[in-house]
Amino acid sequence: MTTPRDAAFRVAVLDVLAKRVSAALTEARKEAEPVFAAARVEGNKQIEVALPSGTQVGTVSIKASDDTVNVNEADVLAWVLDNAPGEVEPVISSSALDQPDVVAYIRRFYPELASKRVRPAYRSKLLGQLNDDGELVDEATGEVVKLADTVKSGPSGAFVLTFEKAKNGKPAGRDRIAEAWQSGEVDIRDLILPALEAGEQ
C-alpha cells in the first residue's frame, strides 16, 4: 500500500523530471528555429516528422517571414486631407477624459487636446491599396505617394508542430512515438539524460 510519504516522493520526483524535460523542450525549440529558418529560405514550408521506420507521426510547419510595415501616419493624414477630407475625423486625447466637461466642448475650450486622424475603416482600405514599396498610386493622375516603408526580414524559424491524428485504426502520432520508445525503436535516453543532467533552468 502506498504511504503518504511514498506519494509525496513520487510527486516530487515527477515534478523535477517534468520541469527539466520542459526546459529541455524549450531549448530544443530555440535551437531548431535557425535550422528551420534556413530550410524556409530554401523553400521548405513543411517538414515531415517521422520515426526511424519512416512512419510519419507529425508535421512541422515553418512560418513565413514577417515583413514589418512602418506607416508614416503624418503622410497618410496629409494625403487624406487633400484627397478625401470627409474621411478625417477629430480625435480627443485620452487625457481629456479627466476633464469634467462634455467631449463636445473640448474642441472649443481645450483645442490642444484635439487632433485629427483618418477614419479607421478608410485607413485600412487605403493601406490595402499600397504596393510592395509602401506607395499609393492614384489611378486617375498616376501620382505616386509614399505612405509606408516595408522592412523585409527573413524567416525567423518560428514553427508549429502538429501530430498526426488517429485514423483508419492507426494510433495518433503522439501514441506512435510512445509505442516506438516502448518497443525500443526509439532510444529516448539520448534525449532525456541530458535534460536530467542539465538541471532545472
mmCIF file of C-alpha atoms in Angstrom, residues 8-197:
data_model
loop_
_atom_site.group_PDB
_atom_site.id
_atom_site.type_symbol
_atom_site.label_atom_id
_atom_site.label_comp_id
_atom_site.label_asym_id
_atom_site.label_seq_id
_atom_site.Cartn_x
_atom_site.Cartn_y
_atom_site.Cartn_z
ATOM 1 C CA ALA A 8 4.853 12.758 -1.776
ATOM 2 C CA PHE A 9 8.206 11.445 -3.030
ATOM 3 C CA ARG A 10 6.672 10.246 -6.321
ATOM 4 C CA VAL A 11 5.058 13.633 -6.934
ATOM 5 C CA ALA A 12 8.320 15.443 -6.122
ATOM 6 C CA VAL A 13 10.415 13.280 -8.461
ATOM 7 C CA LEU A 14 7.936 13.594 -11.341
ATOM 8 C CA ASP A 15 7.727 17.361 -10.774
ATOM 9 C CA VAL A 16 11.509 17.685 -11.114
ATOM 10 C CA LEU A 17 11.507 15.424 -14.169
ATOM 11 C CA ALA A 18 8.674 17.382 -15.826
ATOM 12 C CA LYS A 19 10.369 20.734 -15.238
ATOM 13 C CA ARG A 20 13.712 19.572 -16.563
ATOM 14 C CA VAL A 21 12.172 17.965 -19.649
ATOM 15 C CA SER A 22 10.089 21.112 -20.201
ATOM 16 C CA ALA A 23 13.242 23.232 -20.035
ATOM 17 C CA ALA A 24 14.946 20.870 -22.498
ATOM 18 C CA LEU A 25 11.961 21.176 -24.864
ATOM 19 C CA THR A 26 12.162 24.972 -24.705
ATOM 20 C CA GLU A 27 15.877 24.814 -25.523
ATOM 21 C CA ALA A 28 15.309 22.292 -28.339
ATOM 22 C CA ARG A 29 12.678 24.564 -29.918
ATOM 23 C CA LYS A 30 15.057 27.528 -29.694
ATOM 24 C CA GLU A 31 17.888 25.539 -31.296
ATOM 25 C CA ALA A 32 15.538 24.299 -34.045
ATOM 26 C CA GLU A 33 14.448 27.786 -35.160
ATOM 27 C CA PRO A 34 17.634 28.760 -37.067
ATOM 28 C CA VAL A 35 17.638 25.332 -38.722
ATOM 29 C CA PHE A 36 14.016 25.797 -39.763
ATOM 30 C CA ALA A 37 14.683 29.396 -40.874
ATOM 31 C CA ALA A 38 17.363 28.130 -43.272
ATOM 32 C CA ALA A 39 15.001 25.420 -44.522
ATOM 33 C CA ARG A 40 12.283 28.009 -45.163
ATOM 34 C CA VAL A 41 14.724 30.183 -47.138
ATOM 35 C CA GLU A 42 15.406 27.122 -49.298
ATOM 36 C CA GLY A 43 11.670 26.835 -49.973
ATOM 37 C CA ASN A 44 10.660 24.203 -47.431
ATOM 38 C CA LYS A 45 7.360 25.190 -45.814
ATOM 39 C CA GLN A 46 6.789 21.907 -44.019
ATOM 40 C CA ILE A 47 8.954 19.126 -42.676
ATOM 41 C CA GLU A 48 7.670 15.648 -42.044
ATOM 42 C CA VAL A 49 8.303 14.229 -38.574
ATOM 43 C CA ALA A 50 8.903 10.510 -38.952
ATOM 44 C CA LEU A 51 10.062 7.601 -36.849
ATOM 45 C CA PRO A 52 13.233 5.722 -37.898
ATOM 46 C CA SER A 53 10.925 3.233 -39.643
ATOM 47 C CA GLY A 54 9.663 6.051 -41.864
ATOM 48 C CA THR A 55 6.223 6.195 -40.265
ATOM 49 C CA GLN A 56 5.007 9.786 -40.267
ATOM 50 C CA VAL A 57 3.910 10.971 -36.826
ATOM 51 C CA GLY A 58 3.617 14.705 -37.368
ATOM 52 C CA THR A 59 4.463 17.795 -39.346
ATOM 53 C CA VAL A 60 6.474 20.917 -38.622
ATOM 54 C CA SER A 61 5.037 23.928 -40.448
ATOM 55 C CA ILE A 62 7.579 26.743 -40.738
ATOM 56 C CA LYS A 63 6.166 30.229 -40.673
ATOM 57 C CA ALA A 64 6.949 32.677 -43.459
ATOM 58 C CA SER A 65 8.885 35.859 -42.808
ATOM 59 C CA ASP A 66 7.065 38.681 -41.088
ATOM 60 C CA ASP A 67 7.510 41.893 -43.044
ATOM 61 C CA THR A 68 7.122 44.998 -40.921
ATOM 62 C CA VAL A 69 5.210 47.868 -42.455
ATOM 63 C CA ASN A 70 6.017 51.224 -40.890
ATOM 64 C CA VAL A 71 3.214 53.590 -41.830
ATOM 65 C CA ASN A 72 4.011 57.303 -41.897
ATOM 66 C CA GLU A 73 0.831 58.464 -40.194
ATOM 67 C CA ALA A 74 1.525 62.146 -40.875
ATOM 68 C CA ASP A 75 1.838 61.442 -44.612
ATOM 69 C CA VAL A 76 -1.331 59.354 -44.595
ATOM 70 C CA LEU A 77 -3.232 62.134 -42.821
ATOM 71 C CA ALA A 78 -1.877 64.785 -45.212
ATOM 72 C CA TRP A 79 -2.850 62.716 -48.247
ATOM 73 C CA VAL A 80 -6.360 62.053 -46.945
ATOM 74 C CA LEU A 81 -6.850 65.733 -46.027
ATOM 75 C CA ASP A 82 -6.003 66.628 -49.626
ATOM 76 C CA ASN A 83 -7.867 63.810 -51.360
ATOM 77 C CA ALA A 84 -10.662 62.583 -49.082
ATOM 78 C CA PRO A 85 -11.177 65.156 -46.302
ATOM 79 C CA GLY A 86 -14.516 63.615 -45.363
ATOM 80 C CA GLU A 87 -12.575 60.577 -44.116
ATOM 81 C CA VAL A 88 -10.794 62.616 -41.444
ATOM 82 C CA GLU A 89 -12.349 62.820 -38.001
ATOM 83 C CA PRO A 90 -11.472 64.757 -34.867
ATOM 84 C CA VAL A 91 -9.855 62.753 -32.099
ATOM 85 C CA ILE A 92 -9.845 63.739 -28.465
ATOM 86 C CA SER A 93 -6.761 62.935 -26.443
ATOM 87 C CA SER A 94 -7.364 60.340 -23.744
ATOM 88 C CA SER A 95 -6.232 62.914 -21.190
ATOM 89 C CA ALA A 96 -9.487 64.749 -21.980
ATOM 90 C CA LEU A 97 -11.317 62.054 -20.038
ATOM 91 C CA ASP A 98 -10.030 63.689 -16.861
ATOM 92 C CA GLN A 99 -11.954 66.863 -17.660
ATOM 93 C CA PRO A 100 -15.485 67.281 -16.267
ATOM 94 C CA ASP A 101 -16.725 68.968 -19.455
ATOM 95 C CA VAL A 102 -18.644 67.159 -22.177
ATOM 96 C CA VAL A 103 -16.476 65.905 -25.077
ATOM 97 C CA ALA A 104 -18.355 68.194 -27.450
ATOM 98 C CA TYR A 105 -16.953 71.245 -25.668
ATOM 99 C CA ILE A 106 -13.353 70.036 -25.625
ATOM 100 C CA ARG A 107 -12.594 71.262 -29.121
ATOM 101 C CA ARG A 108 -13.801 74.723 -28.103
ATOM 102 C CA PHE A 109 -12.272 75.041 -24.650
ATOM 103 C CA TYR A 110 -9.296 72.662 -24.879
ATOM 104 C CA PRO A 111 -8.151 72.707 -28.525
ATOM 105 C CA GLU A 112 -4.688 71.412 -27.593
ATOM 106 C CA LEU A 113 -6.326 68.122 -26.621
ATOM 107 C CA ALA A 114 -7.889 67.626 -30.032
ATOM 108 C CA SER A 115 -6.173 66.239 -33.103
ATOM 109 C CA LYS A 116 -7.206 64.658 -36.385
ATOM 110 C CA ARG A 117 -6.998 61.128 -37.655
ATOM 111 C CA VAL A 118 -8.093 59.168 -40.689
ATOM 112 C CA ARG A 119 -11.197 57.111 -40.029
ATOM 113 C CA PRO A 120 -10.011 53.560 -39.193
ATOM 114 C CA ALA A 121 -12.090 51.843 -41.910
ATOM 115 C CA TYR A 122 -10.822 54.212 -44.591
ATOM 116 C CA ARG A 123 -7.241 53.910 -43.303
ATOM 117 C CA SER A 124 -7.425 50.117 -43.628
ATOM 118 C CA LYS A 125 -8.861 50.421 -47.125
ATOM 119 C CA LEU A 126 -6.172 52.924 -48.129
ATOM 120 C CA LEU A 127 -3.298 50.849 -46.735
ATOM 121 C CA GLY A 128 -4.697 47.832 -48.557
ATOM 122 C CA GLN A 129 -4.063 49.700 -51.824
ATOM 123 C CA LEU A 130 -0.355 50.264 -51.160
ATOM 124 C CA ASN A 131 2.106 48.458 -53.391
ATOM 125 C CA ASP A 132 5.013 46.392 -52.050
ATOM 126 C CA ASP A 133 7.100 49.557 -51.712
ATOM 127 C CA GLY A 134 4.531 51.276 -49.486
ATOM 128 C CA GLU A 135 3.384 53.597 -52.287
ATOM 129 C CA LEU A 136 -0.129 54.676 -53.203
ATOM 130 C CA VAL A 137 -0.677 55.122 -56.925
ATOM 131 C CA ASP A 138 -3.505 57.487 -57.873
ATOM 132 C CA GLU A 139 -5.244 55.703 -60.762
ATOM 133 C CA ALA A 140 -6.648 58.934 -62.128
ATOM 134 C CA THR A 141 -3.470 61.020 -62.189
ATOM 135 C CA GLY A 142 -0.735 58.402 -61.929
ATOM 136 C CA GLU A 143 0.707 60.299 -58.937
ATOM 137 C CA VAL A 144 2.746 58.124 -56.605
ATOM 138 C CA VAL A 145 2.747 58.949 -52.884
ATOM 139 C CA LYS A 146 4.975 57.121 -50.413
ATOM 140 C CA LEU A 147 2.964 56.373 -47.274
ATOM 141 C CA ALA A 148 4.845 53.493 -45.668
ATOM 142 C CA ASP A 149 8.158 51.656 -45.567
ATOM 143 C CA THR A 150 8.246 47.879 -45.655
ATOM 144 C CA VAL A 151 11.063 46.272 -43.710
ATOM 145 C CA LYS A 152 11.698 42.838 -45.166
ATOM 146 C CA SER A 153 13.100 40.232 -42.857
ATOM 147 C CA GLY A 154 13.958 36.614 -43.444
ATOM 148 C CA PRO A 155 12.084 33.771 -41.786
ATOM 149 C CA SER A 156 12.616 33.631 -38.042
ATOM 150 C CA GLY A 157 12.287 29.877 -37.921
ATOM 151 C CA ALA A 158 9.116 30.100 -35.844
ATOM 152 C CA PHE A 159 7.122 26.927 -36.351
ATOM 153 C CA VAL A 160 4.076 24.924 -35.399
ATOM 154 C CA LEU A 161 4.306 21.222 -34.625
ATOM 155 C CA THR A 162 1.192 19.149 -35.287
ATOM 156 C CA PHE A 163 0.851 15.445 -34.652
ATOM 157 C CA GLU A 164 -0.938 13.013 -36.924
ATOM 158 C CA LYS A 165 -4.457 12.216 -35.752
ATOM 159 C CA ALA A 166 -5.687 8.687 -35.215
ATOM 160 C CA LYS A 167 -7.310 7.386 -38.405
ATOM 161 C CA ASN A 168 -8.159 4.156 -40.163
ATOM 162 C CA GLY A 169 -7.493 2.224 -36.973
ATOM 163 C CA LYS A 170 -3.964 3.617 -36.678
ATOM 164 C CA PRO A 171 -2.928 5.395 -33.471
ATOM 165 C CA ALA A 172 -2.261 9.125 -33.276
ATOM 166 C CA GLY A 173 1.257 10.459 -33.802
ATOM 167 C CA ARG A 174 1.926 11.024 -30.116
ATOM 168 C CA ASP A 175 0.868 7.446 -29.346
ATOM 169 C CA ARG A 176 3.079 6.092 -32.145
ATOM 170 C CA ILE A 177 6.077 7.898 -30.661
ATOM 171 C CA ALA A 178 5.282 6.428 -27.234
ATOM 172 C CA GLU A 179 4.952 2.955 -28.771
ATOM 173 C CA ALA A 180 8.267 3.442 -30.576
ATOM 174 C CA TRP A 181 10.208 4.162 -27.416
ATOM 175 C CA GLN A 182 8.430 1.380 -25.520
ATOM 176 C CA SER A 183 9.341 -1.083 -28.270
ATOM 177 C CA GLY A 184 12.944 0.143 -28.433
ATOM 178 C CA GLU A 185 12.643 1.590 -31.953
ATOM 179 C CA VAL A 186 13.478 4.995 -30.486
ATOM 180 C CA ASP A 187 16.008 5.339 -27.678
ATOM 181 C CA ILE A 188 14.892 8.307 -25.641
ATOM 182 C CA ARG A 189 17.824 8.088 -23.243
ATOM 183 C CA ASP A 190 19.882 10.323 -25.544
ATOM 184 C CA LEU A 191 17.155 12.945 -25.291
ATOM 185 C CA ILE A 192 16.157 12.563 -21.638
ATOM 186 C CA LEU A 193 19.528 12.066 -19.932
ATOM 187 C CA PRO A 194 20.999 15.448 -20.997
ATOM 188 C CA ALA A 195 17.815 17.113 -19.733
ATOM 189 C CA LEU A 196 18.147 15.383 -16.369
ATOM 190 C CA GLU A 197 21.844 16.178 -16.101
#
